[in-house]
């Protein structure tokens, strides 16, 4: 009986609309056949292929059993696998017959890696389709408790994880692998100028104490208002971006060989204010003069020369205020994916918000923020410098040098941080105690000011992989610039 033409048209339309997820059964069969014929074929795909990458359930099971046998030092063949796979009808074939056919039709192990890559890439495509379908379905359903922004962030996170598949896979690794990585790091540090294992900050005494900024470290930079913590973070970030040098790899990607690409979250200051600070630091013209236009012609040339030199540095600023830790993480992932990223700076921690679950207090929220920040540092494999306020209890002490207990919402910040740095300028406090001129107290104050003028201390209050202690730096308040302290200005060592 003939099928009506209208029904034929409808069936064709349905067939065109119906799409099967991308897969290649022939490649799966060819790879499994190669492994069954020669178990060494497995080692050509062992570092990237998993059972879940196969489209066909029976192929997943065959691969899983074969891998288990090979890893146990046993032979994986049609005969040995048959015991573990039971019996089933595979399109008119028994399991034994199907395994025998896979082995019989196998060509060579030479193409095993190519087949494996094909299976792997198609599995990624299927995951990409799943993410897209979830995005569309979520947008249609629009649950009350989930905002569009939350959905965007969740999708970005899943896309980033998919893009970075293979780099951040969890699970245990052999100690020998970690040992090799540690020796490689030591070798690179030995070869690198300055003998640093991390990224050089441009402040040599600080680098000597810390070995540079280490990948995956959460570094808390804390201080009371007026101490210059934003200036120090800006100085370090700019030094790193200015020193950036990249080397093109065979696959076309750029590898950082010196300095780094910097992302700066300026949650308090605008991008323009931050740029003005950096121009002041580099040109030597005070930022307040730049803002007021109170500059001489020679100052203007210094500013334009500095601005021209800074045009090409890889320094990216996000000035959005009041963002959550989830939003910050999503933007950092995007920056790394699109531009690259070697250092992230957050100014400052207390201006971030958490998920704001009902019943949470600020301490719980800060715990979520610092835990998320440390997880992000590990995920992106970059150091994160997060600035933090200190509590007012510092002001009540005679010795106003900060301690770990002075961190606001202290517990989680101190616990999650790999390094805690405090910025302290005694000059700030001495300057505010100026007595009446001409008095005996004034001459004593003047002598004290001469001792502390232009000096700053960076106190290393905590460091997981290095010593604690204090580093003295030069600080020029007019242009908010930290620099190495001249050796002649240092006090002799105490015996």
Short mmCIF file of C-alpha atoms in Angstrom, two decimals:
data_model
loop_
_atom_site.label_atom_id
_atom_site.label_comp_id
_atom_site.label_asym_id
_atom_site.label_seq_id
_atom_site.Cartn_x
_atom_site.Cartn_y
_atom_site.Cartn_z
CA UNK A 1 0.00 0.00 0.00
CA UNK A 2 1.30 3.39 -1.05
CA UNK A 3 2.02 5.98 1.65
CA UNK A 4 0.14 9.28 1.12
CA UNK A 5 2.37 12.12 -0.10
CA UNK A 6 1.34 14.41 2.80
CA UNK A 7 2.35 11.77 5.35
CA UNK A 8 5.67 11.29 3.54
CA UNK A 9 6.33 15.03 3.75
CA UNK A 10 5.52 15.06 7.46
CA UNK A 11 7.81 12.09 8.11
CA UNK A 12 10.65 13.82 6.23
CA UNK A 13 10.14 16.98 8.27
CA UNK A 14 10.22 15.00 11.53
CA UNK A 15 13.34 13.14 10.37
CA UNK A 16 15.09 16.44 9.59
CA UNK A 17 14.20 17.91 12.98
CA UNK A 18 15.29 14.80 14.90
CA UNK A 19 19.04 14.87 15.47
CA UNK A 20 21.13 12.17 17.13
CA UNK A 21 23.89 13.28 19.50
CA UNK A 22 27.29 13.19 17.74
CA UNK A 23 29.01 9.79 17.99
CA UNK A 24 31.11 7.37 15.97
CA UNK A 25 30.34 3.71 16.64
CA UNK A 26 32.95 2.59 14.08
CA UNK A 27 35.72 4.42 15.96
CA UNK A 28 34.57 2.87 19.25
CA UNK A 29 34.57 -0.62 17.72
CA UNK A 30 37.96 -0.05 16.07
CA UNK A 31 39.58 1.06 19.32
CA UNK A 32 38.11 -1.78 21.38
CA UNK A 33 39.19 -4.28 18.71
CA UNK A 34 42.75 -2.89 18.76
CA UNK A 35 42.90 -3.20 22.57
CA UNK A 36 41.59 -6.79 22.50
CA UNK A 37 44.20 -7.77 19.89
CA UNK A 38 47.08 -5.92 21.55
CA UNK A 39 46.65 -4.65 25.14
CA UNK A 40 49.46 -2.11 24.60
CA UNK A 41 46.97 -0.10 22.53
CA UNK A 42 45.30 0.91 25.80
CA UNK A 43 48.39 2.86 26.92
CA UNK A 44 48.04 5.11 23.87
CA UNK A 45 44.73 6.44 25.22
CA UNK A 46 45.04 5.80 28.96
CA UNK A 47 45.90 9.40 29.92
CA UNK A 48 42.70 10.94 28.52
CA UNK A 49 40.01 8.34 27.69
CA UNK A 50 37.46 7.11 30.24
CA UNK A 51 34.55 4.63 29.97
CA UNK A 52 31.97 7.45 30.07
CA UNK A 53 33.37 8.88 26.83
CA UNK A 54 31.88 5.97 24.86
CA UNK A 55 28.41 6.51 23.41
CA UNK A 56 27.32 2.85 23.47
CA UNK A 57 26.68 1.38 26.92
CA UNK A 58 28.05 -2.04 25.92
CA UNK A 59 31.25 -0.39 24.68
CA UNK A 60 31.63 1.46 28.00
CA UNK A 61 31.36 -1.84 29.84
CA UNK A 62 33.82 -3.63 27.52
CA UNK A 63 36.36 -0.82 27.89
CA UNK A 64 35.89 -0.70 31.68
CA UNK A 65 36.46 -4.46 32.12
CA UNK A 66 39.40 -4.49 29.69
CA UNK A 67 41.09 -1.62 31.58
CA UNK A 68 40.57 -3.36 34.92
CA UNK A 69 42.22 -6.54 33.61
CA UNK A 70 45.14 -4.68 32.00
CA UNK A 71 45.81 -2.66 35.15
CA UNK A 72 45.77 -5.88 37.18
CA UNK A 73 48.50 -7.27 34.90
CA UNK A 74 46.14 -9.76 33.23
CA UNK A 75 45.33 -10.39 29.59
CA UNK A 76 42.27 -8.62 28.17
CA UNK A 77 41.01 -10.76 25.27
CA UNK A 78 37.61 -11.90 23.93
CA UNK A 79 37.95 -15.07 26.02
CA UNK A 80 38.89 -13.39 29.34
CA UNK A 81 36.34 -10.57 28.98
CA UNK A 82 33.45 -12.96 28.28
CA UNK A 83 33.43 -14.11 31.93
CA UNK A 84 32.77 -10.58 33.25
CA UNK A 85 30.22 -9.38 30.70
CA UNK A 86 27.48 -11.98 31.09
CA UNK A 87 25.29 -12.80 28.13
CA UNK A 88 23.04 -10.56 26.08
CA UNK A 89 21.65 -10.25 22.57
CA UNK A 90 23.67 -7.62 20.67
CA UNK A 91 21.77 -7.30 17.42
CA UNK A 92 21.59 -11.05 16.88
CA UNK A 93 25.06 -11.71 18.29
CA UNK A 94 25.99 -13.08 21.70
CA UNK A 95 28.61 -11.24 23.79
CA UNK A 96 31.21 -13.86 22.84
CA UNK A 97 30.46 -13.46 19.14
CA UNK A 98 30.52 -9.66 19.37
CA UNK A 99 33.92 -9.63 21.16
CA UNK A 100 35.32 -12.09 18.60
CA UNK A 101 34.08 -9.88 15.74
CA UNK A 102 35.65 -6.77 17.32
CA UNK A 103 39.00 -8.55 17.53
CA UNK A 104 38.71 -10.08 14.04
CA UNK A 105 37.93 -6.73 12.36
CA UNK A 106 40.65 -4.81 14.24
CA UNK A 107 43.20 -3.36 11.85
CA UNK A 108 46.23 -2.01 13.74
CA UNK A 109 47.16 -0.41 17.05
CA UNK A 110 48.92 2.45 15.25
CA UNK A 111 45.65 4.36 14.88
CA UNK A 112 44.46 3.63 18.44
CA UNK A 113 45.25 7.13 19.72
CA UNK A 114 43.47 8.72 16.74
CA UNK A 115 40.36 6.62 17.41
CA UNK A 116 40.57 7.52 21.10
CA UNK A 117 40.80 11.27 20.34
CA UNK A 118 37.78 11.00 18.05
CA UNK A 119 35.73 9.29 20.79
CA UNK A 120 36.92 11.87 23.37
CA UNK A 121 36.10 14.90 21.19
CA UNK A 122 32.63 13.59 20.40
CA UNK A 123 31.99 13.03 24.13
CA UNK A 124 32.88 16.69 24.75
CA UNK A 125 30.45 17.72 22.03
CA UNK A 126 27.69 15.70 23.70
CA UNK A 127 28.44 17.41 27.04
CA UNK A 128 28.31 20.77 25.28
CA UNK A 129 24.89 19.89 23.89
CA UNK A 130 23.71 18.90 27.39
CA UNK A 131 24.86 22.24 28.80
CA UNK A 132 23.04 24.07 26.01
CA UNK A 133 19.84 22.07 26.56
CA UNK A 134 19.99 22.73 30.32
CA UNK A 135 20.46 26.45 29.62
CA UNK A 136 17.45 26.56 27.29
CA UNK A 137 15.23 24.49 29.60
CA UNK A 138 16.22 26.56 32.62
CA UNK A 139 15.43 29.78 30.76
CA UNK A 140 12.00 28.45 29.76
CA UNK A 141 11.12 27.17 33.23
CA UNK A 142 12.43 30.31 34.99
CA UNK A 143 12.18 29.07 38.61
CA UNK A 144 11.47 31.87 41.08
CA UNK A 145 14.50 31.13 43.27
CA UNK A 146 16.96 31.26 40.33
CA UNK A 147 17.69 34.61 38.67
CA UNK A 148 18.96 34.88 35.07
CA UNK A 149 22.31 36.06 36.46
CA UNK A 150 22.60 32.87 38.56
CA UNK A 151 21.88 30.78 35.46
CA UNK A 152 24.50 32.65 33.42
CA UNK A 153 27.12 32.12 36.13
CA UNK A 154 26.29 28.41 36.48
CA UNK A 155 26.50 27.92 32.71
CA UNK A 156 29.78 29.86 32.51
CA UNK A 157 31.21 27.67 35.26
CA UNK A 158 30.20 24.46 33.43
CA UNK A 159 31.56 25.78 30.12
CA UNK A 160 34.84 26.72 31.79
CA UNK A 161 35.14 23.28 33.36
CA UNK A 162 34.47 21.73 29.96
CA UNK A 163 37.02 24.00 28.25
CA UNK A 164 39.63 23.11 30.83
CA UNK A 165 38.85 19.36 30.90
CA UNK A 166 41.99 17.42 31.55
CA UNK A 167 43.75 20.28 33.39
CA UNK A 168 41.89 20.25 36.67
CA UNK A 169 40.67 16.67 36.92
CA UNK A 170 40.29 15.62 40.53
CA UNK A 171 41.30 12.37 42.18
CA UNK A 172 44.53 10.99 43.54
CA UNK A 173 47.83 11.14 41.76
CA UNK A 174 50.98 9.14 42.35
CA UNK A 175 53.53 10.76 44.64
CA UNK A 176 56.13 10.35 41.88
CA UNK A 177 54.09 12.74 39.68
CA UNK A 178 53.99 15.36 42.45
CA UNK A 179 57.71 14.79 43.03
CA UNK A 180 58.49 15.40 39.35
CA UNK A 181 56.45 18.63 39.41
CA UNK A 182 58.31 19.81 42.54
CA UNK A 183 61.74 19.11 40.96
CA UNK A 184 60.66 20.90 37.75
CA UNK A 185 59.61 23.92 39.82
CA UNK A 186 62.99 23.95 41.60
CA UNK A 187 64.82 23.70 38.26
CA UNK A 188 62.85 26.61 36.79
CA UNK A 189 63.50 28.68 39.93
CA UNK A 190 67.22 27.96 39.60
CA UNK A 191 67.26 29.01 35.95
CA UNK A 192 65.05 32.08 36.41
CA UNK A 193 66.62 35.45 37.09
CA UNK A 194 66.40 36.14 40.82
CA UNK A 195 66.14 32.41 41.64
CA UNK A 196 62.39 32.63 42.32
CA UNK A 197 59.90 29.77 42.10
CA UNK A 198 56.95 32.20 41.81
CA UNK A 199 56.15 35.47 40.05
CA UNK A 200 58.50 38.32 41.01
CA UNK A 201 56.75 41.27 42.68
CA UNK A 202 59.48 43.74 41.72
CA UNK A 203 60.28 44.23 45.42
CA UNK A 204 63.47 42.20 45.87
CA UNK A 205 63.48 41.89 49.67
CA UNK A 206 59.85 40.72 49.68
CA UNK A 207 60.64 38.24 46.88
CA UNK A 208 63.61 36.91 48.87
CA UNK A 209 61.31 36.11 51.81
CA UNK A 210 58.46 34.64 49.75
CA UNK A 211 60.18 33.23 46.66
CA UNK A 212 57.77 35.32 44.58
CA UNK A 213 53.99 34.85 44.37
CA UNK A 214 53.25 31.14 44.19
CA UNK A 215 50.58 29.63 41.88
CA UNK A 216 47.35 28.58 43.67
CA UNK A 217 48.18 30.68 46.77
CA UNK A 218 45.61 32.92 48.45
CA UNK A 219 47.58 35.92 49.71
CA UNK A 220 45.80 38.24 52.15
CA UNK A 221 47.18 41.78 52.19
CA UNK A 222 45.78 43.60 55.22
CA UNK A 223 46.18 46.97 56.91
CA UNK A 224 44.37 49.82 58.58
CA UNK A 225 43.11 52.72 56.41
CA UNK A 226 45.96 55.00 55.39
CA UNK A 227 48.65 52.31 55.55
CA UNK A 228 48.85 51.96 51.74
CA UNK A 229 47.59 48.42 51.13
CA UNK A 230 45.88 49.40 47.86
CA UNK A 231 49.06 51.19 46.77
CA UNK A 232 51.20 48.14 47.53
CA UNK A 233 48.81 45.83 45.66
CA UNK A 234 48.76 48.24 42.71
CA UNK A 235 52.56 48.52 42.69
CA UNK A 236 53.00 44.73 42.70
CA UNK A 237 50.30 44.17 40.05
CA UNK A 238 51.77 46.81 37.75
CA UNK A 239 55.34 45.55 38.20
CA UNK A 240 54.20 42.07 37.16
CA UNK A 241 52.18 43.28 34.16
CA UNK A 242 55.01 45.54 33.00
CA UNK A 243 57.51 42.66 33.14
CA UNK A 244 55.25 40.36 31.09
CA UNK A 245 56.85 38.34 28.32
CA UNK A 246 55.14 35.48 26.49
CA UNK A 247 56.50 32.65 24.37
CA UNK A 248 54.49 31.07 21.58
CA UNK A 249 54.03 27.32 21.96
CA UNK A 250 53.84 24.74 19.12
CA UNK A 251 50.05 24.55 19.57
CA UNK A 252 49.72 28.31 19.00
CA UNK A 253 49.09 29.27 22.65
CA UNK A 254 51.18 31.78 24.58
CA UNK A 255 53.16 30.66 27.63
CA UNK A 256 54.20 33.27 30.20
CA UNK A 257 57.97 33.24 30.69
CA UNK A 258 58.31 36.42 32.75
CA UNK A 259 55.98 38.72 34.66
CA UNK A 260 52.33 37.94 34.08
CA UNK A 261 48.85 38.89 32.86
CA UNK A 262 47.00 40.66 35.68
CA UNK A 263 43.29 40.90 36.50
CA UNK A 264 42.41 43.60 39.06
CA UNK A 265 38.99 43.74 40.73
CA UNK A 266 38.70 47.32 41.97
CA UNK A 267 35.51 47.10 44.05
CA UNK A 268 36.08 50.44 45.80
CA UNK A 269 37.84 52.73 43.32
CA UNK A 270 36.87 53.40 39.72
CA UNK A 271 39.15 52.27 36.90
CA UNK A 272 39.99 55.92 36.24
CA UNK A 273 41.08 56.49 39.85
CA UNK A 274 43.20 53.35 39.75
CA UNK A 275 44.78 54.43 36.46
CA UNK A 276 45.53 57.86 37.93
CA UNK A 277 47.36 56.23 40.84
CA UNK A 278 49.44 54.09 38.51
CA UNK A 279 50.28 57.08 36.28
CA UNK A 280 51.41 58.97 39.41
CA UNK A 281 53.61 56.06 40.48
CA UNK A 282 55.23 55.72 37.06
CA UNK A 283 55.57 59.42 36.17
CA UNK A 284 56.58 60.69 39.61
CA UNK A 285 53.85 63.38 39.48
CA UNK A 286 51.57 63.41 42.56
CA UNK A 287 48.07 62.05 41.88
CA UNK A 288 46.39 65.01 43.59
CA UNK A 289 48.19 67.33 41.16
CA UNK A 290 47.04 65.23 38.22
CA UNK A 291 43.42 65.36 39.44
CA UNK A 292 43.50 69.14 39.96
CA UNK A 293 45.39 69.86 36.76
CA UNK A 294 48.07 71.56 38.88
CA UNK A 295 50.97 70.46 36.71
CA UNK A 296 53.83 72.11 34.85
CA UNK A 297 54.59 71.47 31.15
CA UNK A 298 57.46 69.13 32.04
CA UNK A 299 55.08 67.19 34.34
CA UNK A 300 52.60 66.82 31.50
CA UNK A 301 55.29 65.29 29.28
CA UNK A 302 56.21 62.86 32.07
CA UNK A 303 52.54 61.83 32.33
CA UNK A 304 52.10 61.33 28.58
CA UNK A 305 55.37 59.38 28.34
CA UNK A 306 54.30 57.11 31.22
CA UNK A 307 50.83 56.63 29.69
CA UNK A 308 52.38 55.73 26.32
CA UNK A 309 54.64 53.13 27.94
CA UNK A 310 51.65 51.58 29.72
CA UNK A 311 49.39 51.27 26.68
CA UNK A 312 50.33 47.70 25.84
CA UNK A 313 50.72 46.08 29.26
CA UNK A 314 48.37 43.14 30.02
CA UNK A 315 46.58 44.77 32.98
CA UNK A 316 42.78 44.31 33.08
CA UNK A 317 40.49 46.17 35.51
CA UNK A 318 36.95 45.27 36.59
CA UNK A 319 35.46 48.19 38.51
CA UNK A 320 32.03 46.66 39.22
CA UNK A 321 31.12 47.18 42.88
CA UNK A 322 29.07 44.90 45.11
CA UNK A 323 29.61 41.68 43.18
CA UNK A 324 29.36 38.21 44.72
CA UNK A 325 32.15 35.66 44.98
CA UNK A 326 30.33 33.60 42.31
CA UNK A 327 30.28 36.55 39.90
CA UNK A 328 33.94 37.29 40.58
CA UNK A 329 34.86 33.66 39.90
CA UNK A 330 32.87 33.62 36.63
CA UNK A 331 34.59 36.80 35.40
CA UNK A 332 38.04 35.53 36.38
CA UNK A 333 37.44 32.28 34.48
CA UNK A 334 36.31 34.26 31.45
CA UNK A 335 39.42 36.46 31.57
CA UNK A 336 41.72 33.43 31.78
CA UNK A 337 39.94 31.74 28.90
CA UNK A 338 39.90 34.81 26.65
CA UNK A 339 43.09 36.72 27.52
CA UNK A 340 45.10 34.56 29.90
CA UNK A 341 45.70 35.17 33.61
CA UNK A 342 48.73 34.91 35.90
CA UNK A 343 47.71 37.07 38.89
CA UNK A 344 44.36 38.14 40.33
CA UNK A 345 43.99 41.07 42.74
CA UNK A 346 40.80 41.78 44.71
CA UNK A 347 40.43 45.18 46.42
CA UNK A 348 38.97 44.44 48.84
CA UNK A 349 37.57 41.28 50.52
CA UNK A 350 34.89 42.88 52.71
CA UNK A 351 33.20 44.45 49.66
CA UNK A 352 32.34 41.03 48.23
CA UNK A 353 29.11 39.25 49.06
CA UNK A 354 28.31 35.57 49.45
CA UNK A 355 25.21 33.65 48.40
CA UNK A 356 23.26 35.47 51.16
CA UNK A 357 21.36 32.44 52.39
CA UNK A 358 18.67 33.15 54.93
CA UNK A 359 19.98 33.04 58.48
CA UNK A 360 23.64 33.56 57.51
CA UNK A 361 25.59 36.10 59.51
CA UNK A 362 28.59 38.05 58.24
CA UNK A 363 31.13 35.58 59.64
CA UNK A 364 29.45 32.70 57.75
CA UNK A 365 29.34 34.82 54.61
CA UNK A 366 33.03 35.69 54.94
CA UNK A 367 33.83 31.98 55.37
CA UNK A 368 32.05 31.28 52.06
CA UNK A 369 33.97 34.12 50.38
CA UNK A 370 37.45 33.09 51.57
CA UNK A 371 36.80 29.39 50.89
CA UNK A 372 35.59 30.29 47.39
CA UNK A 373 38.62 32.52 46.84
CA UNK A 374 41.06 29.76 47.81
CA UNK A 375 39.22 27.24 45.61
CA UNK A 376 39.40 29.71 42.69
CA UNK A 377 43.17 30.16 43.17
CA UNK A 378 43.62 26.37 42.95
CA UNK A 379 41.25 26.02 40.00
CA UNK A 380 42.90 28.78 37.94
CA UNK A 381 46.39 27.89 39.22
CA UNK A 382 47.24 31.56 39.82
CA UNK A 383 48.08 33.51 42.97
CA UNK A 384 45.26 35.69 44.27
CA UNK A 385 46.05 38.81 46.32
CA UNK A 386 42.96 39.74 48.33
CA UNK A 387 43.05 42.96 50.36
CA UNK A 388 41.42 43.00 53.77
CA UNK A 389 40.50 45.55 56.42
CA UNK A 390 41.76 45.25 59.99
CA UNK A 391 39.64 45.74 63.09
CA UNK A 392 39.90 48.94 65.17
CA UNK A 393 41.46 47.10 68.11
CA UNK A 394 44.85 47.88 66.53
CA UNK A 395 44.39 51.55 67.46
CA UNK A 396 43.90 50.72 71.13
CA UNK A 397 47.41 49.23 71.51
CA UNK A 398 50.65 51.11 72.14
CA UNK A 399 52.41 49.00 69.52
CA UNK A 400 50.15 49.36 66.51
CA UNK A 401 51.83 46.69 64.42
CA UNK A 402 49.01 44.37 63.29
CA UNK A 403 48.62 40.73 64.26
CA UNK A 404 46.64 37.82 62.79
CA UNK A 405 43.94 38.30 65.44
CA UNK A 406 43.30 41.82 64.06
CA UNK A 407 41.80 40.49 60.82
CA UNK A 408 38.12 41.34 60.60
CA UNK A 409 35.90 38.24 60.62
CA UNK A 410 39.28 36.69 61.40
CA UNK A 411 38.75 32.92 61.60
CA UNK A 412 38.15 31.99 57.98
CA UNK A 413 40.54 34.57 56.52
CA UNK A 414 43.44 33.34 58.62
CA UNK A 415 42.54 29.69 58.04
CA UNK A 416 42.10 29.80 54.25
CA UNK A 417 45.04 32.10 53.49
CA UNK A 418 48.38 30.62 52.44
CA UNK A 419 50.13 33.93 53.13
CA UNK A 420 49.06 36.88 55.30
CA UNK A 421 50.86 40.19 54.78
CA UNK A 422 50.32 43.30 56.91
CA UNK A 423 51.26 46.80 55.73
CA UNK A 424 52.43 49.08 58.54
CA UNK A 425 53.77 52.64 58.39
CA UNK A 426 54.88 54.03 61.74
CA UNK A 427 55.24 57.42 60.05
CA UNK A 428 51.45 57.66 59.77
CA UNK A 429 50.99 57.46 63.54
CA UNK A 430 54.01 59.60 64.48
CA UNK A 431 52.93 62.33 62.04
CA UNK A 432 49.54 62.60 63.74
CA UNK A 433 51.19 63.23 67.13
CA UNK A 434 52.95 66.46 66.08
CA UNK A 435 53.35 68.74 69.15
CA UNK A 436 53.59 72.52 69.20
CA UNK A 437 56.69 73.78 67.40
CA UNK A 438 59.58 75.10 69.47
CA UNK A 439 58.87 72.87 72.45
CA UNK A 440 61.14 70.14 73.78
CA UNK A 441 58.56 67.56 72.73
CA UNK A 442 58.68 68.94 69.18
CA UNK A 443 62.43 68.29 68.84
CA UNK A 444 61.96 64.73 70.13
CA UNK A 445 59.07 64.27 67.69
CA UNK A 446 61.18 65.67 64.84
CA UNK A 447 63.96 63.17 65.59
CA UNK A 448 61.39 60.36 65.61
CA UNK A 449 59.93 61.55 62.28
CA UNK A 450 63.39 61.55 60.69
CA UNK A 451 63.82 57.92 61.81
CA UNK A 452 60.54 56.68 60.31
CA UNK A 453 60.06 59.07 57.38
CA UNK A 454 59.47 57.34 54.04
CA UNK A 455 59.70 53.86 55.52
CA UNK A 456 57.12 51.09 55.53
CA UNK A 457 57.05 47.57 56.90
CA UNK A 458 55.47 44.52 55.29
CA UNK A 459 54.94 42.03 58.08
CA UNK A 460 54.64 38.40 56.94
CA UNK A 461 52.28 37.13 59.64
CA UNK A 462 51.71 33.73 58.04
CA UNK A 463 53.36 31.78 55.25
CA UNK A 464 52.67 28.09 54.66
CA UNK A 465 55.86 27.41 52.73
CA UNK A 466 58.31 29.96 54.07
CA UNK A 467 59.44 32.02 57.05
CA UNK A 468 57.53 34.81 58.73
CA UNK A 469 59.20 38.12 59.49
CA UNK A 470 59.33 41.76 58.46
CA UNK A 471 60.50 43.38 55.22
CA UNK A 472 61.30 47.10 55.16
CA UNK A 473 60.35 49.10 52.07
CA UNK A 474 60.65 52.68 50.90
CA UNK A 475 57.32 54.52 50.58
CA UNK A 476 56.78 57.78 48.75
CA UNK A 477 53.42 59.06 50.05
CA UNK A 478 53.06 61.78 47.42
CA UNK A 479 53.01 59.35 44.50
CA UNK A 480 51.88 56.31 46.61
CA UNK A 481 54.82 54.20 45.48
CA UNK A 482 56.52 51.37 47.36
CA UNK A 483 60.06 50.50 46.34
CA UNK A 484 63.10 48.63 47.61
CA UNK A 485 64.75 50.29 50.58
CA UNK A 486 68.28 51.49 49.82
CA UNK A 487 70.81 49.25 51.55
CA UNK A 488 72.50 52.16 53.25
CA UNK A 489 69.24 53.02 55.00
CA UNK A 490 68.99 49.69 56.77
CA UNK A 491 69.75 49.34 60.42
CA UNK A 492 72.63 47.00 61.32
CA UNK A 493 71.68 43.49 62.32
CA UNK A 494 71.09 42.99 66.04
CA UNK A 495 73.58 40.60 67.62
#
